[in-house]
CSV table of C-alpha atoms and ligand atoms in Angstrom, one decimal:
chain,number,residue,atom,x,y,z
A,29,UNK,CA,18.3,8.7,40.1
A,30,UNK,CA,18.6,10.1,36.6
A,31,UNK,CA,15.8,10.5,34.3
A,32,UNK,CA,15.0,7.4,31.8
A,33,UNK,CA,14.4,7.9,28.0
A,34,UNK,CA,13.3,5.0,25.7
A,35,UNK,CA,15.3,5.1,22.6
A,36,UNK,CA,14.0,3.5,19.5
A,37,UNK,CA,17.2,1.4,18.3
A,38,UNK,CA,17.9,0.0,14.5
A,39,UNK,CA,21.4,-1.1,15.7
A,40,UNK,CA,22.3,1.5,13.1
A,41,UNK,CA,25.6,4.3,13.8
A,42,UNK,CA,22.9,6.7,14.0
A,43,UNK,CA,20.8,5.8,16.7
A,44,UNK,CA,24.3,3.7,18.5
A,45,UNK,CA,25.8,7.2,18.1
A,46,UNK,CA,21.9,8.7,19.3
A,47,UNK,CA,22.4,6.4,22.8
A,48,UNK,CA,26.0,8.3,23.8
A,49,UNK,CA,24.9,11.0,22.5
A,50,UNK,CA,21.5,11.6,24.8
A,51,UNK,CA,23.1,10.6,27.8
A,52,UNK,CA,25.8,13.1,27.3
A,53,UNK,CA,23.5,15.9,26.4
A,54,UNK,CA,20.9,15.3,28.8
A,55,UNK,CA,21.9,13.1,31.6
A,56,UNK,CA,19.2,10.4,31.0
A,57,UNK,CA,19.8,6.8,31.3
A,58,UNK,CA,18.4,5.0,27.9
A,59,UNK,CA,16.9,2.0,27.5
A,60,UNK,CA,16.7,0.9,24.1
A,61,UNK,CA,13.9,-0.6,22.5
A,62,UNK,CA,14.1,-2.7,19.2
A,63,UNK,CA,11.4,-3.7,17.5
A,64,UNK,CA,11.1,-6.7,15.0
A,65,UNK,CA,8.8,-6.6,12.6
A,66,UNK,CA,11.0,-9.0,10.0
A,67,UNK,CA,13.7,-6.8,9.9
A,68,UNK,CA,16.4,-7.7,12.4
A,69,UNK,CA,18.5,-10.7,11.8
A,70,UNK,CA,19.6,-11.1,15.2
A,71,UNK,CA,17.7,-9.8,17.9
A,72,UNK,CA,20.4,-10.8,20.4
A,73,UNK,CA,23.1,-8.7,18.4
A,74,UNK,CA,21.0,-5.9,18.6
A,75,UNK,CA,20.8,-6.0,22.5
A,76,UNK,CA,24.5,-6.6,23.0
A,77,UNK,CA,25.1,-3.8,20.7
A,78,UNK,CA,23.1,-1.2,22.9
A,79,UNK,CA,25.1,-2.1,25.8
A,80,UNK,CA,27.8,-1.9,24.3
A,81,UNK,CA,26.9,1.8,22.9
A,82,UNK,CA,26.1,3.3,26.9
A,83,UNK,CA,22.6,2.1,27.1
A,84,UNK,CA,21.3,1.5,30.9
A,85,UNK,CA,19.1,-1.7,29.1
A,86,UNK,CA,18.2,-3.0,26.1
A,87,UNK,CA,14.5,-4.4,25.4
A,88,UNK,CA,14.0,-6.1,22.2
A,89,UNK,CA,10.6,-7.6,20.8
A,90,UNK,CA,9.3,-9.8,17.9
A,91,UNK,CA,6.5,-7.6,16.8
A,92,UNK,CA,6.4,-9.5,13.9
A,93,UNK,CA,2.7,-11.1,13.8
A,94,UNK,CA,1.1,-8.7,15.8
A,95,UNK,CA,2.5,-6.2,12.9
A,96,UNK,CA,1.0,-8.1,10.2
A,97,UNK,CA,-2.1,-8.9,12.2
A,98,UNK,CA,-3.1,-5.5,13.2
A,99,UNK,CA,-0.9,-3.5,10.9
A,100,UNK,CA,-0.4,-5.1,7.5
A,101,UNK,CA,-3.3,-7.1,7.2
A,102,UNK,CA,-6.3,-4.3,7.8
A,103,UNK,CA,-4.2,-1.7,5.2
A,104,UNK,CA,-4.6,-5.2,2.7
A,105,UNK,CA,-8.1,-5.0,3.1
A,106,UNK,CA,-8.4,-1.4,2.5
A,107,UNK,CA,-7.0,-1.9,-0.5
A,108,UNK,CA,-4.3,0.6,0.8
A,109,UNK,CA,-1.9,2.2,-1.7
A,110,UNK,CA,-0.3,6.0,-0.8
A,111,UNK,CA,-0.8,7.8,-4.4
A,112,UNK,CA,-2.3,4.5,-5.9
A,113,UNK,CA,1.0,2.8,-5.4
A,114,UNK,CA,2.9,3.0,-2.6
A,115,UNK,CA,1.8,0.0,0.2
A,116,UNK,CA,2.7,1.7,3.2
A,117,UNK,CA,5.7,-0.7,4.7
A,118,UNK,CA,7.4,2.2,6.8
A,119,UNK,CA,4.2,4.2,7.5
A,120,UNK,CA,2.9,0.9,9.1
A,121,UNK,CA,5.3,-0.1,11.0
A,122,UNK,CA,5.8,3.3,12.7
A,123,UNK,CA,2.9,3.7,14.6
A,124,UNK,CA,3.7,-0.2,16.1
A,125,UNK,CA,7.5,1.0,17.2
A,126,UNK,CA,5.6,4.0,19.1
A,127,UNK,CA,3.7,1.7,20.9
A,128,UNK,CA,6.0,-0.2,21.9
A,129,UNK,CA,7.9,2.6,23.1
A,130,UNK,CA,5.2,3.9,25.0
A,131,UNK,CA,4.8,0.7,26.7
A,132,UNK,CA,8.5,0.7,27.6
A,133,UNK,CA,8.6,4.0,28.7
A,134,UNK,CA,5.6,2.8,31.1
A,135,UNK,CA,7.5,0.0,32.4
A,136,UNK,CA,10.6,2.1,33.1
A,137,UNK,CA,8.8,5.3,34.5
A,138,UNK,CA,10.5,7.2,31.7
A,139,UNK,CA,9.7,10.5,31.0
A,140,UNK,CA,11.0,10.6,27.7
A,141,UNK,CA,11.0,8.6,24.5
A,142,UNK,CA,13.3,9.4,21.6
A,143,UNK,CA,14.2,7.9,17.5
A,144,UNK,CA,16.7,8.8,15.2
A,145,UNK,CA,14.2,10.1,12.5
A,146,UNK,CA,15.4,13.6,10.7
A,147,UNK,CA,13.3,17.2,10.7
A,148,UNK,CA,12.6,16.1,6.6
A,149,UNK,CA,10.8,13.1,6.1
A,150,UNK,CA,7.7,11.6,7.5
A,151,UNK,CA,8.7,8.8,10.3
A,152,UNK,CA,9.7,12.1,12.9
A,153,UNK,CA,6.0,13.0,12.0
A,154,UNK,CA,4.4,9.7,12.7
A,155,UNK,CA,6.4,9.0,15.8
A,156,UNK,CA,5.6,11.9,17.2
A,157,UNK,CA,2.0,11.8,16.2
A,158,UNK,CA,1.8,7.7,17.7
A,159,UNK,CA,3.2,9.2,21.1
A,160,UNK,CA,1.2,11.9,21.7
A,161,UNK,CA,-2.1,9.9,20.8
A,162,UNK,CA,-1.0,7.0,23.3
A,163,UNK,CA,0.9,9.4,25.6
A,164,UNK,CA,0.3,13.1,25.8
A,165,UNK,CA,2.4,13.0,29.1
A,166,UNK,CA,5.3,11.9,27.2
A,167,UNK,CA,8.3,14.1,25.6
A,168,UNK,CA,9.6,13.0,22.4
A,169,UNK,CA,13.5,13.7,21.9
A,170,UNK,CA,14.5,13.6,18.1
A,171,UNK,CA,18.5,14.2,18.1
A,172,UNK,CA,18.6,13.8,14.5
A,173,UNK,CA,15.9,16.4,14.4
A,174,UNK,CA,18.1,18.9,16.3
A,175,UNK,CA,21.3,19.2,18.1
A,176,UNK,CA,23.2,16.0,17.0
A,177,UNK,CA,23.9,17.5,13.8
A,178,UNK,CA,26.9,14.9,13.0
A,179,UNK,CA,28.0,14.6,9.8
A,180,UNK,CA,28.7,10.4,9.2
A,181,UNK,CA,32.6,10.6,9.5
A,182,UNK,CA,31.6,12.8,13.1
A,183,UNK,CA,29.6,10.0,13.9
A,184,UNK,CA,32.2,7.4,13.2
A,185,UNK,CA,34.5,9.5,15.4
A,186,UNK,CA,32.2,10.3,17.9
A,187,UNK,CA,31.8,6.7,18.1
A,188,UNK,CA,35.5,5.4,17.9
A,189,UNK,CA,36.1,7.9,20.8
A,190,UNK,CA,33.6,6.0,23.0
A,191,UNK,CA,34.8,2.2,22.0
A,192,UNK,CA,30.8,2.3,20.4
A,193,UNK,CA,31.0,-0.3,17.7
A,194,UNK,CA,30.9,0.9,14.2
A,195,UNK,CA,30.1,-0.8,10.9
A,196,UNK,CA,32.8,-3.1,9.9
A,197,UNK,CA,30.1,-2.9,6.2
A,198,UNK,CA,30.9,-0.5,3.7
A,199,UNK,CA,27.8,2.3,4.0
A,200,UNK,CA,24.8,1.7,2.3
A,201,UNK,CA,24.6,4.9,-0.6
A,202,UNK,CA,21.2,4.5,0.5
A,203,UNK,CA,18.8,5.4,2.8
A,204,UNK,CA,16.8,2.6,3.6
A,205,UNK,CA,13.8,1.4,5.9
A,206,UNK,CA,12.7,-2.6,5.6
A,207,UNK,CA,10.4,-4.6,7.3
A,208,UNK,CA,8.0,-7.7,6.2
A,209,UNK,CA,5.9,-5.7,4.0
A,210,UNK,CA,8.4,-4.0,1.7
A,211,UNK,CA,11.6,-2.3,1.5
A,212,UNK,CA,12.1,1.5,1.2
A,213,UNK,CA,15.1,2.8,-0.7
A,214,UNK,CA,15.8,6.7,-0.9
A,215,UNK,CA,18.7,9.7,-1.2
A,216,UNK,CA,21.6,8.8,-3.2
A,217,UNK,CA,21.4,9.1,-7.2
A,218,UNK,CA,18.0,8.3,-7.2
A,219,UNK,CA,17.3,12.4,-5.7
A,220,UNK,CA,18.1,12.8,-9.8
A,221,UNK,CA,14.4,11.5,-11.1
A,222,UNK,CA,16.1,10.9,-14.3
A,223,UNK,CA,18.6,8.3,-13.3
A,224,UNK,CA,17.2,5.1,-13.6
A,225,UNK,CA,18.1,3.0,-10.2
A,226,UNK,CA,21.2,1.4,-10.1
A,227,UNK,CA,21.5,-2.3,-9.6
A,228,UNK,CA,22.5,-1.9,-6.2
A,229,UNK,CA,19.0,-0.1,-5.0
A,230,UNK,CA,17.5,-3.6,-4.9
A,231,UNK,CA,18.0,-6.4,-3.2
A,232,UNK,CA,14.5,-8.4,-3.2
A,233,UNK,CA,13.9,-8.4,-6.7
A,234,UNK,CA,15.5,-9.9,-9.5
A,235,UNK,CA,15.7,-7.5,-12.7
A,236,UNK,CA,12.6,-8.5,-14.3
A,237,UNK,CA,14.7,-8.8,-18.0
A,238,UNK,CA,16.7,-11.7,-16.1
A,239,UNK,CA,14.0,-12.9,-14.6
A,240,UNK,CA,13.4,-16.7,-15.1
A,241,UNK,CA,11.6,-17.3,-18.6
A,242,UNK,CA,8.9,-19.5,-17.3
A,243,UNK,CA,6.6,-18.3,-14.8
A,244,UNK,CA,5.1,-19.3,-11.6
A,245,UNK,CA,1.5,-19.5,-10.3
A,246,UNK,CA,0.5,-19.1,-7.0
A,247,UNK,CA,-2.9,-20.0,-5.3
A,248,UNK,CA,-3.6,-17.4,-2.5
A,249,UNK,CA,-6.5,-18.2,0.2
A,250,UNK,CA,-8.3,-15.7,2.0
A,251,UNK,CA,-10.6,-15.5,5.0
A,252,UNK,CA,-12.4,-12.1,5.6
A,253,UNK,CA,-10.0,-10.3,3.2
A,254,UNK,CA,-7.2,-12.0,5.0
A,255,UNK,CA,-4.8,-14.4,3.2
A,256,UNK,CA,-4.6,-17.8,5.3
A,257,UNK,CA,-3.1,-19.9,2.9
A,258,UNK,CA,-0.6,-20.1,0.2
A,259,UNK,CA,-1.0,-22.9,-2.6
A,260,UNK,CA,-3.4,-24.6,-0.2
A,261,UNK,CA,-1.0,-24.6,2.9
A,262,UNK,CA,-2.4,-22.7,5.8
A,263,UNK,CA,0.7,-20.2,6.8
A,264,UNK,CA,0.8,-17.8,9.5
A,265,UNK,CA,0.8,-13.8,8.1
A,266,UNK,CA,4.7,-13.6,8.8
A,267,UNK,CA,5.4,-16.8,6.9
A,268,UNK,CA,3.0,-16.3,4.3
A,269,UNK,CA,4.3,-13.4,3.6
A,270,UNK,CA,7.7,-14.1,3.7
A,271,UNK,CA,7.3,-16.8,1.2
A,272,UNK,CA,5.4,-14.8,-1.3
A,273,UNK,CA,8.5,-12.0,-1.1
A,274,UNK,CA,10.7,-14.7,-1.8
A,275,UNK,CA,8.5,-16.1,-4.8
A,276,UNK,CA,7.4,-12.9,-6.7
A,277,UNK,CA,11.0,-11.0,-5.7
A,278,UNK,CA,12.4,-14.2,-7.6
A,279,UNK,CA,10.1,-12.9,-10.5
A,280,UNK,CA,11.3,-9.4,-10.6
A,281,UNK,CA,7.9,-8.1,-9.1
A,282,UNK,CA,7.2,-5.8,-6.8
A,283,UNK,CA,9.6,-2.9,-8.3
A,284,UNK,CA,8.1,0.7,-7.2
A,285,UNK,CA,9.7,3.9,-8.4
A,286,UNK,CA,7.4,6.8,-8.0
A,287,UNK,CA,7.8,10.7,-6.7
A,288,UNK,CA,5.9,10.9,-3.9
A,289,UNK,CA,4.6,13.6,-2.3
A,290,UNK,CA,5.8,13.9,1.6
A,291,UNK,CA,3.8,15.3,4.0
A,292,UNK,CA,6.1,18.1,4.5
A,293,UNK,CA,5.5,19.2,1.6
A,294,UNK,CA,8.7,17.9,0.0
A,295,UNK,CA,8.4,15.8,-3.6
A,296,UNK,CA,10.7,13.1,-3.5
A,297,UNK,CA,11.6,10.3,-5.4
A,298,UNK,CA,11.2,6.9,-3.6
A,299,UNK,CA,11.7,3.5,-4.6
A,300,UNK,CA,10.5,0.4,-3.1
A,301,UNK,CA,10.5,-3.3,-3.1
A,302,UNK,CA,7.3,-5.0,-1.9
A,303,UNK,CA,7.2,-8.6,-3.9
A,304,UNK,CA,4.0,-9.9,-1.5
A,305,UNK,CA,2.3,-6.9,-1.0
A,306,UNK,CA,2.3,-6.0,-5.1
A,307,UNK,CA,1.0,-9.5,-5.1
A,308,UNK,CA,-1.7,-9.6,-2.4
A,309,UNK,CA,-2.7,-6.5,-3.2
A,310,UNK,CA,-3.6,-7.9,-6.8
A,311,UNK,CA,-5.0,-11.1,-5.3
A,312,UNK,CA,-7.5,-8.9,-2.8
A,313,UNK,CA,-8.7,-6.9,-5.6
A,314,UNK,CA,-9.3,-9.6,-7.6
A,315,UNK,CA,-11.9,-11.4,-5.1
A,316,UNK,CA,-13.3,-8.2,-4.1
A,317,UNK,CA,-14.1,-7.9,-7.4
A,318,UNK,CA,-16.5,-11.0,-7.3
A,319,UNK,CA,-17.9,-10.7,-4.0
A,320,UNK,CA,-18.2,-6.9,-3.4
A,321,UNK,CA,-21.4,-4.7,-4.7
A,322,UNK,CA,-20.5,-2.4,-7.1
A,323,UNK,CA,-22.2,0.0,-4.8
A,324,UNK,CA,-19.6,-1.1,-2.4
A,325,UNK,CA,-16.6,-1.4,-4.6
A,326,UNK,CA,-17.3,2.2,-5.6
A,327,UNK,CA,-17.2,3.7,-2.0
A,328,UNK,CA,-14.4,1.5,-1.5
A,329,UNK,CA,-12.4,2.7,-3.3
A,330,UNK,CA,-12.5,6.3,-2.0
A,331,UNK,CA,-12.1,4.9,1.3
A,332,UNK,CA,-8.9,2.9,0.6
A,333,UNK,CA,-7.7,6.4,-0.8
A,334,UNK,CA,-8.5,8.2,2.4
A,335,UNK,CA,-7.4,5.6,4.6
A,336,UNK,CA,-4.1,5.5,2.6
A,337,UNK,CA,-3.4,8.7,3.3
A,338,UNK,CA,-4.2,8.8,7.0
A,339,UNK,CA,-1.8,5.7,7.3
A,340,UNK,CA,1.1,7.9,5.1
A,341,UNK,CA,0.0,10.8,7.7
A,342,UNK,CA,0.7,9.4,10.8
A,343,UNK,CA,-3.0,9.3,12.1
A,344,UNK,CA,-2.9,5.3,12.8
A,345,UNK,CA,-4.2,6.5,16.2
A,346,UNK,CA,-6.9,8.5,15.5
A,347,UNK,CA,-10.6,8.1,15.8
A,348,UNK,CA,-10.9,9.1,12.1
A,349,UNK,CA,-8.8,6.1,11.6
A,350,UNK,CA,-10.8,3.7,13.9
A,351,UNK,CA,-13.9,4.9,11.9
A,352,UNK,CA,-12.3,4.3,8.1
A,353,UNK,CA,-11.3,0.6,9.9
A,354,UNK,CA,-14.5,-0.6,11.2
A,355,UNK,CA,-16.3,0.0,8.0
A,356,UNK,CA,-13.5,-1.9,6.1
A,357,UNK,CA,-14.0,-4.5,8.4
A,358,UNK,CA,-17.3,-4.8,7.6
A,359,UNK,CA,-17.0,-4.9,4.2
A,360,UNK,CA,-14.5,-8.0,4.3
A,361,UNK,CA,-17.2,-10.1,5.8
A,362,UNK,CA,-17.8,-12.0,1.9
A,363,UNK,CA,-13.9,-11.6,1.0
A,364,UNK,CA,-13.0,-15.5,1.3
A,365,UNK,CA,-12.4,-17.6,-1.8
A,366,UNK,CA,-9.1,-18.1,-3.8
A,367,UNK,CA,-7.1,-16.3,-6.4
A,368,UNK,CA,-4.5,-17.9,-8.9
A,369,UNK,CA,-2.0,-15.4,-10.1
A,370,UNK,CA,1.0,-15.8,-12.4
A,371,UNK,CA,4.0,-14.2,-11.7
A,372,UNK,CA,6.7,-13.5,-14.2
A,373,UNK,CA,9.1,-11.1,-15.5
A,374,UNK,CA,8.2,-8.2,-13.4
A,375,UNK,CA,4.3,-8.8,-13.7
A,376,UNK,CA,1.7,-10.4,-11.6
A,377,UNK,CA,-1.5,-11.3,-13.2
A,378,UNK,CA,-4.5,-12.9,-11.5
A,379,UNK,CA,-5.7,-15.7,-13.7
A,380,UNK,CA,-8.6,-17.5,-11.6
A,381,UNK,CA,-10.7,-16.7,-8.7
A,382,UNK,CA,-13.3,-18.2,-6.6
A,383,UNK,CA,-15.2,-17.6,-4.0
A,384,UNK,CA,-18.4,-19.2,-2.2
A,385,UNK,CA,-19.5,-15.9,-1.8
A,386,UNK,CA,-19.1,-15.1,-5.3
A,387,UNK,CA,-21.6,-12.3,-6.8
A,388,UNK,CA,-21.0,-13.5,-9.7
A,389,UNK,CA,-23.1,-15.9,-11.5
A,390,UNK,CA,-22.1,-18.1,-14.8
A,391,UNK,CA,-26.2,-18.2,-15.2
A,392,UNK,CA,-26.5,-14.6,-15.5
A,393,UNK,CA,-23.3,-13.7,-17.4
A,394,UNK,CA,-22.9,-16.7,-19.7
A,395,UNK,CA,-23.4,-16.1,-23.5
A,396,UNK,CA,-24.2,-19.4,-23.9
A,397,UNK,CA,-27.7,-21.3,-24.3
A,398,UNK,CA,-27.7,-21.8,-19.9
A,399,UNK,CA,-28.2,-17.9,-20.2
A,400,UNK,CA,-30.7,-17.3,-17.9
A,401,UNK,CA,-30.9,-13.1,-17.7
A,402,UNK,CA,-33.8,-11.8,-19.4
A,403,UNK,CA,-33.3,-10.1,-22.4
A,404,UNK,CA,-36.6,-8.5,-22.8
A,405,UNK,CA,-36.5,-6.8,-19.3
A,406,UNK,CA,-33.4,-4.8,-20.6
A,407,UNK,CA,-35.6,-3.0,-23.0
A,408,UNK,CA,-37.3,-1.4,-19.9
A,409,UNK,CA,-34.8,-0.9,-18.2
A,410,UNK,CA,-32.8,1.1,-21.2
A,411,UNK,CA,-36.6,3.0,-21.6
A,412,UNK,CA,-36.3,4.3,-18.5
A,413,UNK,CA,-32.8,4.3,-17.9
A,414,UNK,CA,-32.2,6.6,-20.8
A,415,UNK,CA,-34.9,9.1,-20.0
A,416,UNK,CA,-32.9,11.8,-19.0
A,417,UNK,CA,-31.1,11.8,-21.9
A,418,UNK,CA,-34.1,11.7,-24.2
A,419,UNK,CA,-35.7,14.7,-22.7
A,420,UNK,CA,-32.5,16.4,-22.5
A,421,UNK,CA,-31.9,15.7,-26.5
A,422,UNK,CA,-35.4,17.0,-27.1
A,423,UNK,CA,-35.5,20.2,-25.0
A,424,UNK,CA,-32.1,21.2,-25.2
A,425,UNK,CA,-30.7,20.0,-28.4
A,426,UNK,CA,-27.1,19.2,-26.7
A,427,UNK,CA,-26.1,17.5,-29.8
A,428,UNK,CA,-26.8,19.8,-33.1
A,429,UNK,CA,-24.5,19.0,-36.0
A,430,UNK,CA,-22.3,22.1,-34.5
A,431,UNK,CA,-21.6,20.0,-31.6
A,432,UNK,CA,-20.2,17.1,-32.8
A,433,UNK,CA,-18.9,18.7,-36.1
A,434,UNK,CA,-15.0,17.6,-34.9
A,435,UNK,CA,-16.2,14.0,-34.9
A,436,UNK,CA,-17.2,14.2,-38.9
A,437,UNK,CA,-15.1,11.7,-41.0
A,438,UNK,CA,-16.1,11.5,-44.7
A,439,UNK,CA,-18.1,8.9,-45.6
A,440,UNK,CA,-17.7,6.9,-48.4
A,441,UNK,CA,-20.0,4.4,-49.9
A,442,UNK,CA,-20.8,1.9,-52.4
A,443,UNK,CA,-24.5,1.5,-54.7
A,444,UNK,CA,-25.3,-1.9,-55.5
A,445,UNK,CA,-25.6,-2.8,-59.4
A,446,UNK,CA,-29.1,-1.5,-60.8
A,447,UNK,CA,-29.7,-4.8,-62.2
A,448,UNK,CA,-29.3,-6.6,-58.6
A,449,UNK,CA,-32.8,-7.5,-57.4
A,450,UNK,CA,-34.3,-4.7,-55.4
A,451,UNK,CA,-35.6,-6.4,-52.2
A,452,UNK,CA,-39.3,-5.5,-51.9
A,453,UNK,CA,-40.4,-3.5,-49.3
A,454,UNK,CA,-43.6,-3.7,-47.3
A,455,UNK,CA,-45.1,-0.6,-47.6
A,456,UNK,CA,-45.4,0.7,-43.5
A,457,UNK,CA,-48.1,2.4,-41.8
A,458,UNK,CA,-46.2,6.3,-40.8
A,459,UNK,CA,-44.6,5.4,-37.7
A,460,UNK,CA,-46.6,5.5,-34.4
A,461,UNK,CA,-45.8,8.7,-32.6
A,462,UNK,CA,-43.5,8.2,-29.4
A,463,UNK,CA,-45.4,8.6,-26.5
A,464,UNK,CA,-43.4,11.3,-23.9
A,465,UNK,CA,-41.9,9.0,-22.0
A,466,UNK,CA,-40.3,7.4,-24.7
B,510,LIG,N1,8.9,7.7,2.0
B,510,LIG,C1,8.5,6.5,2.7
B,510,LIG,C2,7.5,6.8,3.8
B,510,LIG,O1,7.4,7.9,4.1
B,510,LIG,C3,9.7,5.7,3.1
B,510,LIG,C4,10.5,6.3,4.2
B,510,LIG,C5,11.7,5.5,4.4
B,510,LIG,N2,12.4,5.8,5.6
B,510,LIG,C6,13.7,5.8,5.6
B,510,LIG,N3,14.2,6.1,6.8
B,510,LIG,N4,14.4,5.5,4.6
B,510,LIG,O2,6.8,6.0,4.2
């Protein structure tokens, strides 16, 4: 019996192309494995097309709310963003597809696993990285890594020649990856960083100067960091988010253009759609804000960054990952409450929040005559608070006139009338002299 290899398959002419194409070259049977995680429109299509291309069987999943539950959801709570933007939609959904290829290979006693990802960008690296963790027994084939080498019209041939079926759709100028938590748009015009995107790069978003005048709000729920609800209505991840793409894409948000920095070394400019996680991302942050300890919020952050960057790295299966997780998880414990946000013309702002678990206090922060902070205390607290800085002024002289002689502005001023009525002064006892600590 030949040897199996489980193919990861888009429906795509590459990885069509990619089934023919391994079989030839190697002799293995392939069983294709499709994975959707809100991507495919027809599940069934995909599966006939396989067949249809020379694969031995076709296995095709709806990954899509164990993606968002184990995948999307934790890198929300992180506060995930690659480069302080970027929310991660391929680099998540990578380490999922390996799994599931892993698993396949498992049920098929296949030696080998294989996806179309090229020698240039990250998805070859986080594949690879996904089945090694899960699989160190397993080889990983990358065609489009090595040895296919087809330009597209080859392809086209290649797969004309073996009655493969070929996009009846003109080709995308694009390169694009999409699944429920954004859309990922690259090559083309937009490898010139000075071209703005063409209108054709998006297809989520509305162009936020035709965006509709008045704006929406939105009411987003969350449990443990998690949103559960949308506008009151509990929704499952997939259909939450789904409905929020829909919504803020309608108000031109979500755009991302950025350079990003690969992590083979290669700059390149990206652009992305994610309408709901722009959105959710804001929302999170904004409860976090009233229910995290600054103490907290501070190391958070830091985390997220680190975590970010594991995720863009292809590490989803490493302890180092675990660790980063289980300490986010803990710090999501308080994150329930609601956040109102307004979406329009390319912009999401939060406008409310709440949260049962809210560190913030009316009574403490309030300007108003309910004030209950004492106002005395913070005299102490300044005293000793600022001691550094007075024994540091008094031994070193940080600040002579020298110092801070780039900040002099000429000063002007004004004498009252001699005849005005000189306010009388109590004459003062000399000043007591500050004792040290003061
Ligand atoms: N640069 C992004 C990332 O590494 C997106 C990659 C998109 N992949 C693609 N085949 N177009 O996550």
């Amino acid at each position: 019996m030949p040897e199996r290899c489980v193919l990861a398959y888009s429906g795509g002419l590459d990885t069509s192309v990619a089934v023919a194409w391994i079989r030839e070259t190697y002799g293995y049977d392939v069983v294709t494995c499709t994975a959707d995680l809100g991507n495919v429109a027809d599940l069934n299509a995909v599966q006939q097309k396989a067949i249809a291309s020379g694969a031995a069987k076709a296995v095709v999943v709806d990954a899509r709310d164990v993606f968002v539950t184990f995948f999307v959801w934790p890198a929300l709570q992180a506060g995930a963003l690659y480069q302080d933007k970027y929310p991660l939609a391929t680099a998540l959904g990578r380490p999922l597809i390996a799994k599931l290829l892993v698993d396949t290979a498992r049920d098929e006693g296949a030696k080998y696993v294989a996806h179309g990802s090229t020698g240039k960008g990250n998805d070859q690296v986080r594949f690879d990285l996904a089945v090694h963790a899960l699989a160190p027994d397993l080889v990983v084939v990358a065609p489009m890594r090595g040895g296919m080498n087809m330009s597209r019209e080859e392809e086209m041939a290649y797969a004309k020649q073996r009655a493969i079926p070929v996009p009846v759709t003109k080709k995308s100028p694009y390169s694009v990856d999409e699944n429920l938590w954004g859309r990922s748009i690259e090559a083309g015009v937009l490898e010139d960083p000075w071209q703005a995107p063409p209108r054709d790069v998006y297809q989520w978003t509305v162009d936020p100067n035709e965006a509709p005048e008045r704006p929406s709000v939105a009411v987003v729920g969350f449990e443990q960091g998690v949103p559960v609800s949308l506008d009151g209505k509990p929704l499952t991840g997939p259909a939450l988010i789904e409905a929020l793409n829909a919504l803020a894409g309608k108000h031109g948000v979500g755009r991302i253009d950025m350079v990003e920095d690969r992590l083979v070394g290669i700059k390149s400019r990206e652009i992305y759609e994610a309408p709901a996680a722009v959105t959710l991302h804001a929302a999170h942050m904004a409860l976090e804000e009233m229910v995290l300890s600054r103490d907290v919020q501070r190391f958070k952050r830091q985390v997220a960054q680190e975590y970010a960057r594991v995720v863009y790295e292809g590490l989803w299966f490493s302890a180092h990952h675990q660790d980063l997780a289980a300490y986010v998880r803990s710090t999501q414990r308080f994150v329930s409450g609601e956040v109102k946000l307004q979406l329009h013309r390319g912009a999401v702002t939060v406008v409310g929040r709440k949260s049962p678990n809210a560190l913030y206090q009316e009574a403490l922060a309030t300007y108003s005559k309910a004030d209950r902070f004492d106002h005395k205390a913070a005299e102490g607290f300044i005293t000793v608070f600022g001691l550094p800085l007075r024994t540091q002024a008094r031994a070193q002289r940080l600040w002579a006139a020298d110092d801070t002689a780039a900040l002099d502005v000429p000063r002007r001023a004004i004498e009252a009338p001699a005849s005005a009525p000189a306010v009388k002064r109590k004459q003062r006892a000399s000043q007591p002299r500050p004792k040290l600590g003061r």
